GROMACS .gro file of C-alpha atoms in nm:
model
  310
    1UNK     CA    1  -4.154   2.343   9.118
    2UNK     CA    2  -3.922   2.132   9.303
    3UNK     CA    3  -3.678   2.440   9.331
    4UNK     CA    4  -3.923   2.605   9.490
    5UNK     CA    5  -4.048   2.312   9.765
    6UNK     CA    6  -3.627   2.296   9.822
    7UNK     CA    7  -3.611   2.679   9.886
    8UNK     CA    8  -3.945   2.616  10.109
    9UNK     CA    9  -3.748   2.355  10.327
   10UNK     CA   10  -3.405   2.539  10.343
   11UNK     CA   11  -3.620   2.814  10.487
   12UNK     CA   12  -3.838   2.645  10.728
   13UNK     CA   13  -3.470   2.428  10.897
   14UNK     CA   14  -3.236   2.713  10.861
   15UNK     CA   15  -3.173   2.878  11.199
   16UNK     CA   16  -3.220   3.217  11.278
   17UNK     CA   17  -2.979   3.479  11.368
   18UNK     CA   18  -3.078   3.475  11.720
   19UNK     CA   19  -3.050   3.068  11.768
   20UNK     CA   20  -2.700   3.144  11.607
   21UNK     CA   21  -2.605   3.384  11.898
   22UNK     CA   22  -2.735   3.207  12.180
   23UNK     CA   23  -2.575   2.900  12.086
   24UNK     CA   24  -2.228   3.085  12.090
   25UNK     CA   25  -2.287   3.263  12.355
   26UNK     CA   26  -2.357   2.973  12.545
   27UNK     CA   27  -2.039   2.781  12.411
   28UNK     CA   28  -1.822   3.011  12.465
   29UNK     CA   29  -1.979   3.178  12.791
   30UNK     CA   30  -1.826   3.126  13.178
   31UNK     CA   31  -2.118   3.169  13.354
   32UNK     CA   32  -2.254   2.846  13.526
   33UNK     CA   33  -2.552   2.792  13.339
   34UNK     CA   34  -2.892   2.636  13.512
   35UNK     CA   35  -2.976   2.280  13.413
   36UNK     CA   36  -3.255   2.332  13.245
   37UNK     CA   37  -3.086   2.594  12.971
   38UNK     CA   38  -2.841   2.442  12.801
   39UNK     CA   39  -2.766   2.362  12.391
   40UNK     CA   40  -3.092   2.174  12.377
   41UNK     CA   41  -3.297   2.392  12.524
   42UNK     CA   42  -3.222   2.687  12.242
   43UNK     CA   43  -3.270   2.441  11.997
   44UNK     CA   44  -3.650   2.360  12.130
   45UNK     CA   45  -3.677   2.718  12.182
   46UNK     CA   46  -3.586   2.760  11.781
   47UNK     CA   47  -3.724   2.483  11.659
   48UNK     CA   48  -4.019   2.536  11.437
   49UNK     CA   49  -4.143   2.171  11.505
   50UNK     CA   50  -4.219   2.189  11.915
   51UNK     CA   51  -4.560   2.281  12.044
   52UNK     CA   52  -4.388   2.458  12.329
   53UNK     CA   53  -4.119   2.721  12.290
   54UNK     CA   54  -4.051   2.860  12.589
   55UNK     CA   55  -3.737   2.789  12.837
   56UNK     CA   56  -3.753   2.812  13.203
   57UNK     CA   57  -3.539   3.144  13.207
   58UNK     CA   58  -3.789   3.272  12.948
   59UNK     CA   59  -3.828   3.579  13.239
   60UNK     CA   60  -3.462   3.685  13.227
   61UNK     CA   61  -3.431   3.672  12.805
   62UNK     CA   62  -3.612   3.838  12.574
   63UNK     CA   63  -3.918   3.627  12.443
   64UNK     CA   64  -3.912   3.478  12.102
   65UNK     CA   65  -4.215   3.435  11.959
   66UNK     CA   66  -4.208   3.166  11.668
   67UNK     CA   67  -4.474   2.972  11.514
   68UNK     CA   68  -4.544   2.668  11.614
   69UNK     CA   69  -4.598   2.382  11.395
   70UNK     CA   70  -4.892   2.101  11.459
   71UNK     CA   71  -4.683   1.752  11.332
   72UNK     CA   72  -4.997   1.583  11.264
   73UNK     CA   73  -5.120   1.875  11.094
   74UNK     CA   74  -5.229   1.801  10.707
   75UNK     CA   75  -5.060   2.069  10.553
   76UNK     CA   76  -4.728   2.010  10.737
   77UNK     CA   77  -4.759   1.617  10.599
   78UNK     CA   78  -4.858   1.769  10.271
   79UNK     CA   79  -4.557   2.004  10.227
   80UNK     CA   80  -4.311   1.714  10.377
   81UNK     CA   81  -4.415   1.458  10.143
   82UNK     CA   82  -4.440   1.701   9.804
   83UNK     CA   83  -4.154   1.570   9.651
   84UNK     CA   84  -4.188   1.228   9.717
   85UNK     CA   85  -4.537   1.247   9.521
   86UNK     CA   86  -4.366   1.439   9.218
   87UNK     CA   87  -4.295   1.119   9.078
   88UNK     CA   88  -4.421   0.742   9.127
   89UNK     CA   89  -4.100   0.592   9.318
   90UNK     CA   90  -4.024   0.200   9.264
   91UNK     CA   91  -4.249  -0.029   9.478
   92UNK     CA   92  -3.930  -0.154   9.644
   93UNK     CA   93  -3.830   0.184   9.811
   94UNK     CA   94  -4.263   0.184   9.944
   95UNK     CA   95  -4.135   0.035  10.288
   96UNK     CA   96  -3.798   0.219  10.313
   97UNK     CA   97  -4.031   0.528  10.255
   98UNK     CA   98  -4.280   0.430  10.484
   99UNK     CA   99  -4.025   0.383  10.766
  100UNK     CA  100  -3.842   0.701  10.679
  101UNK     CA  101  -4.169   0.880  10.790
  102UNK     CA  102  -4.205   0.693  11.086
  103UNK     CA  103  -3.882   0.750  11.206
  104UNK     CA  104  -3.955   1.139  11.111
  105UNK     CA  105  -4.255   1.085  11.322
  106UNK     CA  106  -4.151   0.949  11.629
  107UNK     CA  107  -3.886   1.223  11.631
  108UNK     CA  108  -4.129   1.491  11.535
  109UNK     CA  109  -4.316   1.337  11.903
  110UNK     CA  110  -4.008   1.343  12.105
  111UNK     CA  111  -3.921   1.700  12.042
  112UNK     CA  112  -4.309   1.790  12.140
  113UNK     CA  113  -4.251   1.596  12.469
  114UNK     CA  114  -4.174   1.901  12.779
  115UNK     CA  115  -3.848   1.962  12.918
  116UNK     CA  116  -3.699   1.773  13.158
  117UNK     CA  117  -3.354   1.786  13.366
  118UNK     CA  118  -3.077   1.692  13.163
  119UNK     CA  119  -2.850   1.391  13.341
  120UNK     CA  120  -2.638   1.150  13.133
  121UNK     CA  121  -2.871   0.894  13.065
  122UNK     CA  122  -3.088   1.166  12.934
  123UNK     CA  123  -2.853   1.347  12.723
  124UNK     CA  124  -2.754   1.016  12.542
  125UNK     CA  125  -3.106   0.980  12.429
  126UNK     CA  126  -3.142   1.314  12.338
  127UNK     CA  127  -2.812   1.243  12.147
  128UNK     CA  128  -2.960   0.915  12.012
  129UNK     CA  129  -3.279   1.068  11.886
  130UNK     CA  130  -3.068   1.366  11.753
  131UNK     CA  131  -2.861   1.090  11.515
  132UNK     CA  132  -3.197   0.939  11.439
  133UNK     CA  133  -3.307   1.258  11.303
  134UNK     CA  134  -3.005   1.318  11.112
  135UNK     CA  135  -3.046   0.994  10.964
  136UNK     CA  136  -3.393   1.085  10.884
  137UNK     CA  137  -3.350   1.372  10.723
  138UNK     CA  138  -3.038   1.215  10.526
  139UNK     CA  139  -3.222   0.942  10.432
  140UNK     CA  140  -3.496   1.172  10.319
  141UNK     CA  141  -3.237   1.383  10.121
  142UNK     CA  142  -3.105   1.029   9.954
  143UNK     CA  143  -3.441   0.999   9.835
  144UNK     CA  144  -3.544   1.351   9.715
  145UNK     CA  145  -3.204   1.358   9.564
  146UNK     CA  146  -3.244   1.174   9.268
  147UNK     CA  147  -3.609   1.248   9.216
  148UNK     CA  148  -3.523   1.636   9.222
  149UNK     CA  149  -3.250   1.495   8.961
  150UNK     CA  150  -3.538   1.331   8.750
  151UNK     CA  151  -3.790   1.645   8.798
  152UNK     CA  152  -3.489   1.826   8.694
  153UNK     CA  153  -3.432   1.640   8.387
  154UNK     CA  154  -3.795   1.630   8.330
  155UNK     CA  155  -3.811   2.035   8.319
  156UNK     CA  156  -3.514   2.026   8.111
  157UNK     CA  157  -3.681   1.781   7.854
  158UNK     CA  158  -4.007   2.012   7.869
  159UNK     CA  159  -3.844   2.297   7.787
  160UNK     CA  160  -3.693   2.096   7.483
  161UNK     CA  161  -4.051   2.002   7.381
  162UNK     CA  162  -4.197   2.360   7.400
  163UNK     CA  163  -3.922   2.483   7.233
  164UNK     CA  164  -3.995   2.205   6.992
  165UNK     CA  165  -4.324   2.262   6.946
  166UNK     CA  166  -4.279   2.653   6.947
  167UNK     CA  167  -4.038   2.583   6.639
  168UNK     CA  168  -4.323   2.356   6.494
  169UNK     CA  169  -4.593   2.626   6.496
  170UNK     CA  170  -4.350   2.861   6.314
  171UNK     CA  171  -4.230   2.626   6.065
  172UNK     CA  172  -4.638   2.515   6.034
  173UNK     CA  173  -4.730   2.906   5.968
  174UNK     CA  174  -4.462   2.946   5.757
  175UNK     CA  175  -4.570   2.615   5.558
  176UNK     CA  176  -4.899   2.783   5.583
  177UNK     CA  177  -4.774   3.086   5.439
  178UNK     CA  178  -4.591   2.886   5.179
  179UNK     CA  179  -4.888   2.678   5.090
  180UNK     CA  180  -5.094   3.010   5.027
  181UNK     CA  181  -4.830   3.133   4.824
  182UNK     CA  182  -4.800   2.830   4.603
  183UNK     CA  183  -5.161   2.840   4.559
  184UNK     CA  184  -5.217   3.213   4.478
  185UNK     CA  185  -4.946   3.139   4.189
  186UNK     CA  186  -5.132   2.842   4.084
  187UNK     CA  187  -5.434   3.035   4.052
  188UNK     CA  188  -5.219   3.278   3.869
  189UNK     CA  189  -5.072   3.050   3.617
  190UNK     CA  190  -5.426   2.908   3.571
  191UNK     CA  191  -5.585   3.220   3.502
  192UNK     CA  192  -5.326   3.314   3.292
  193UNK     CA  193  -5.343   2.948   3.119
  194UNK     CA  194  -5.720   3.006   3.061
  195UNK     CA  195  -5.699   3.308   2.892
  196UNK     CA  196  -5.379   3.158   2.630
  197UNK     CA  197  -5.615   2.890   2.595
  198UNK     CA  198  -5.912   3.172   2.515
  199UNK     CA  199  -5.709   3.350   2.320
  200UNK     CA  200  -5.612   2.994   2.096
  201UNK     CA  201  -5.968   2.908   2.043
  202UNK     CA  202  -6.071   3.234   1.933
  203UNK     CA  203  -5.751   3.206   1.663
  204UNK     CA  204  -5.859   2.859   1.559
  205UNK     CA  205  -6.239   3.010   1.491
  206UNK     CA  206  -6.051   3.218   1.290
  207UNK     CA  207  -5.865   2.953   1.094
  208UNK     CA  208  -6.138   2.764   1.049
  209UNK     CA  209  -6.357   3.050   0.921
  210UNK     CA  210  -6.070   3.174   0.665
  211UNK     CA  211  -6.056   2.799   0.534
  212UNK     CA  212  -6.393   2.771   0.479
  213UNK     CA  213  -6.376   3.102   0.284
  214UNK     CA  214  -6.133   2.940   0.104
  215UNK     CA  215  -6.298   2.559   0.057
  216UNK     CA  216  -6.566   2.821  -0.102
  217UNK     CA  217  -6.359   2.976  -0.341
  218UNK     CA  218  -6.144   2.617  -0.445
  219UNK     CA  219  -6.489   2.536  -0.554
  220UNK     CA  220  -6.602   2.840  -0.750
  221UNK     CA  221  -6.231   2.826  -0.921
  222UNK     CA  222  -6.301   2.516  -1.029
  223UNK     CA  223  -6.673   2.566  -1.151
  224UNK     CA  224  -6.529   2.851  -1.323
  225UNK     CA  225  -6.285   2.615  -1.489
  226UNK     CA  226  -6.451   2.380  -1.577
  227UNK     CA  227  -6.686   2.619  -1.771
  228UNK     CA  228  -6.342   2.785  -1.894
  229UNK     CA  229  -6.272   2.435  -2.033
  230UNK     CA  230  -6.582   2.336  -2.195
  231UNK     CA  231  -6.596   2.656  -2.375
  232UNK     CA  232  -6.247   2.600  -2.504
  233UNK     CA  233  -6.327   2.212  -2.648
  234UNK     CA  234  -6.639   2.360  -2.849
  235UNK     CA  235  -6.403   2.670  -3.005
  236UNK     CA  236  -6.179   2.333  -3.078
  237UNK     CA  237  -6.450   2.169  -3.236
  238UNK     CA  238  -6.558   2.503  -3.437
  239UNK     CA  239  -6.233   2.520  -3.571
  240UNK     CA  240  -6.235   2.184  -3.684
  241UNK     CA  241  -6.569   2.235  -3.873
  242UNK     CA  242  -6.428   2.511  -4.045
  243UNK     CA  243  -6.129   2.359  -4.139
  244UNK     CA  244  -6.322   2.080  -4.320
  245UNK     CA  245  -6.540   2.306  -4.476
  246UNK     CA  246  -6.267   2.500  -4.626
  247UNK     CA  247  -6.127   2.155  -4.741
  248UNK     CA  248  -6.373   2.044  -4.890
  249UNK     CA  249  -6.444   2.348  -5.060
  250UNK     CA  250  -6.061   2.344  -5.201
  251UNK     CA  251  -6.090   2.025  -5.347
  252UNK     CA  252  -6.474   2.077  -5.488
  253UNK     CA  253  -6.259   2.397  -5.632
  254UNK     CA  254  -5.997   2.210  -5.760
  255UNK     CA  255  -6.218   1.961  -5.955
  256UNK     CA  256  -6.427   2.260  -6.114
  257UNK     CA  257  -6.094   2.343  -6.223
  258UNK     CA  258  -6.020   2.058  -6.393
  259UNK     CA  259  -6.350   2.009  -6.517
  260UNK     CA  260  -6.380   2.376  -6.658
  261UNK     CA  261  -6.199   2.483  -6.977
  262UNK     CA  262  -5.889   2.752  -6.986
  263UNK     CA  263  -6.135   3.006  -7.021
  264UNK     CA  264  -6.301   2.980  -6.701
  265UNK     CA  265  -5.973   2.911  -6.501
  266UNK     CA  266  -5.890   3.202  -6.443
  267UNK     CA  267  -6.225   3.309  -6.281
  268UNK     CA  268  -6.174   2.978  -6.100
  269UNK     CA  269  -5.798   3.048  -5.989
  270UNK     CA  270  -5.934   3.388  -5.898
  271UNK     CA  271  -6.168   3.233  -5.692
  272UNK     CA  272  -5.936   3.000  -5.564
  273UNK     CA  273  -5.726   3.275  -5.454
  274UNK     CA  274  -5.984   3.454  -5.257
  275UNK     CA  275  -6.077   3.114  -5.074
  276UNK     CA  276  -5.731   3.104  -4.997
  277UNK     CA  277  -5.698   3.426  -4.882
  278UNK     CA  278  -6.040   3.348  -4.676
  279UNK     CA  279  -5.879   3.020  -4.540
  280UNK     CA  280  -5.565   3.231  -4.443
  281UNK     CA  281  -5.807   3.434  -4.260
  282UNK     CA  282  -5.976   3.171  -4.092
  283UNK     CA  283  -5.648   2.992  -4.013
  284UNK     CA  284  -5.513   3.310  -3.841
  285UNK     CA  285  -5.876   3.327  -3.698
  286UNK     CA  286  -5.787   2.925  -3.557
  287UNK     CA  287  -5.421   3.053  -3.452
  288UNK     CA  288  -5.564   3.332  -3.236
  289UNK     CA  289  -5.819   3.136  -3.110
  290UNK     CA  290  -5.566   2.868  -3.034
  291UNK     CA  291  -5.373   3.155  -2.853
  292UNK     CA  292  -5.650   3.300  -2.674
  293UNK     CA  293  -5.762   2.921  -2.551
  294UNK     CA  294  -5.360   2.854  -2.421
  295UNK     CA  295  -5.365   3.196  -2.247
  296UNK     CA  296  -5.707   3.121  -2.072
  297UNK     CA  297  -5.587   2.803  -1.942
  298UNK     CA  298  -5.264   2.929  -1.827
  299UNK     CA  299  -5.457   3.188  -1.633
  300UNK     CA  300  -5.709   2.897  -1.509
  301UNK     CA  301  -5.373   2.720  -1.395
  302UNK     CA  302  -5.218   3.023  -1.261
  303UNK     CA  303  -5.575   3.081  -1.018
  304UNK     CA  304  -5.570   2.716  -0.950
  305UNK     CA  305  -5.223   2.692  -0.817
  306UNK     CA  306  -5.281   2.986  -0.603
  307UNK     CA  307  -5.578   2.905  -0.427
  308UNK     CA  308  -5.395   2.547  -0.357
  309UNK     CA  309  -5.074   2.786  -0.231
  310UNK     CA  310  -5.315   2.973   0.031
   0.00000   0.00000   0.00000
């Protein structure tokens, strides 16, 4: 913006082509000139800031026709004073602006006043005001100066920021991206998580089914077992019984034998022989019995150690 207010005011002071050659052609020229034309003349006649543009040997030159320029106007103040509104300036430079503009003023008024014949006293006042306007616009340049600098530096450290914040957005949408990412694999791992965990419980059902099945059996085994056993102790007992009885019937043998005379011994040892033989028999009875008990409770052991084992 200030760029373009400078280019604005190089434009509007920079003198035109034709000023140029008049002015040289009045340097350099051997011609006694009137009074009334001479270097200041051109310059009122080319200066954008007089209300009246014309010379007195307007008839014999080709007419010029530039704009003229109302000083008091508001958008000529406006346009002056742009830069010096671009930034607040330090109260202490308030009165060395204020008399800037004044002096820009007053000068501004003399170069609207009309023409008049130039003698010496004359052309050191137009000299004077000439310096004063140099100063002005100087002055006016050693202010603008370093608040163009500033505005300058301002720019500068605005494009910074947008670039700054430009680089912000992309590294928020890519965070954004990132954080969409992150969560789709969350939801990802979760699902897959949820289904392990699905697929665990329905394995534990399992195991606890199967050991239920086999709490079930444990306690049929034993029932069975226990019956196994029971059975066994009264085949124990039976044995027992018929043990005594054969006993008792060897020794009631054995005292008929002694009681009995020679003749009948040898019925009796007959007899005796056959209850041997029968006690033989009923001790191989016992043995096998015996036999078939140990084998049972092997096989109860055997069934009982293997439901413990699964």
């Amino acid at each position: 913006m200030s760029e373009s207010i400078d280019e604005d005011q190089q434009q509007q002071f920079k003198p035109s082509e034709k000023f140029l050659q008049e002015l040289g052609a009045l340097k350099y020229s051997n011609v006694n000139t009137e009074p009334s034309v001479t270097r200041m003349s051109i310059v009122r006649q080319f200066d954008p800031m007089t209300a009246d543009h014309q010379t007195p040997n307007s008839n014999n030159r080709p007419s010029i026709s530039i704009q003229s320029v109302n000083v008091s106007s508001p958008a000529f103040v406006q346009r002056n004073s742009i830069n010096l509104n671009l930034q607040n300036p330090d109260p202490g430079n308030d009165n060395e602006i204020e008399s800037s503009e004044s002096n820009q003023s007053a000068t501004l008024i003399h170069l609207n006043t009309p023409l008049r014949p130039i003698n010496g006293d004359h052309l050191t006042e137009i000299t004077n005001s000439s310096n004063k306007s140099n100063g002005c616009t100087n002055l006016k340049n050693s202010f603008l100066e370093p608040q163009n600098e500033q505005i300058i530096q301002m720019n500068e450290e605005i494009g910074n920021l947008e670039l700054k914040s430009e680089n912000l957005e992309l590294l928020i949408g890519q965070l954004a991206l990132i954080n969409e990412e992150v969560i789709e694999l969350a939801m990802k791992k979760i699902n897959k998580i949820q289904k392990d965990l699905e697929k665990k419980d329905e394995a534990y059902d399992n195991l606890r089914s199967l050991v239920k099945e086999m709490d079930n059996r444990e306690s049929q085994n034993r029932s069975k077992t226990q019956e196994l056993i029971s059975k066994l102790k009264e085949k124990e007992q039976e044995c027992k019984n018929w043990k005594q009885q054969a006993e008792e019937a060897v020794e009631s043998a054995n005292q008929r034998v002694q009681n009995v005379s020679s003749t009948e011994t040898v019925s009796l040892k007959a007899q005796i022989k056959v209850l041997e033989m029968r006690v033989n028999s009923l001790q191989s009875q016992i043995e096998q019995k015996n036999r078939e008990n140990e084998e049972l409770s092997n096989i109860v052991n055997e069934l009982i150690a293997t439901n413990k084992a699964t």
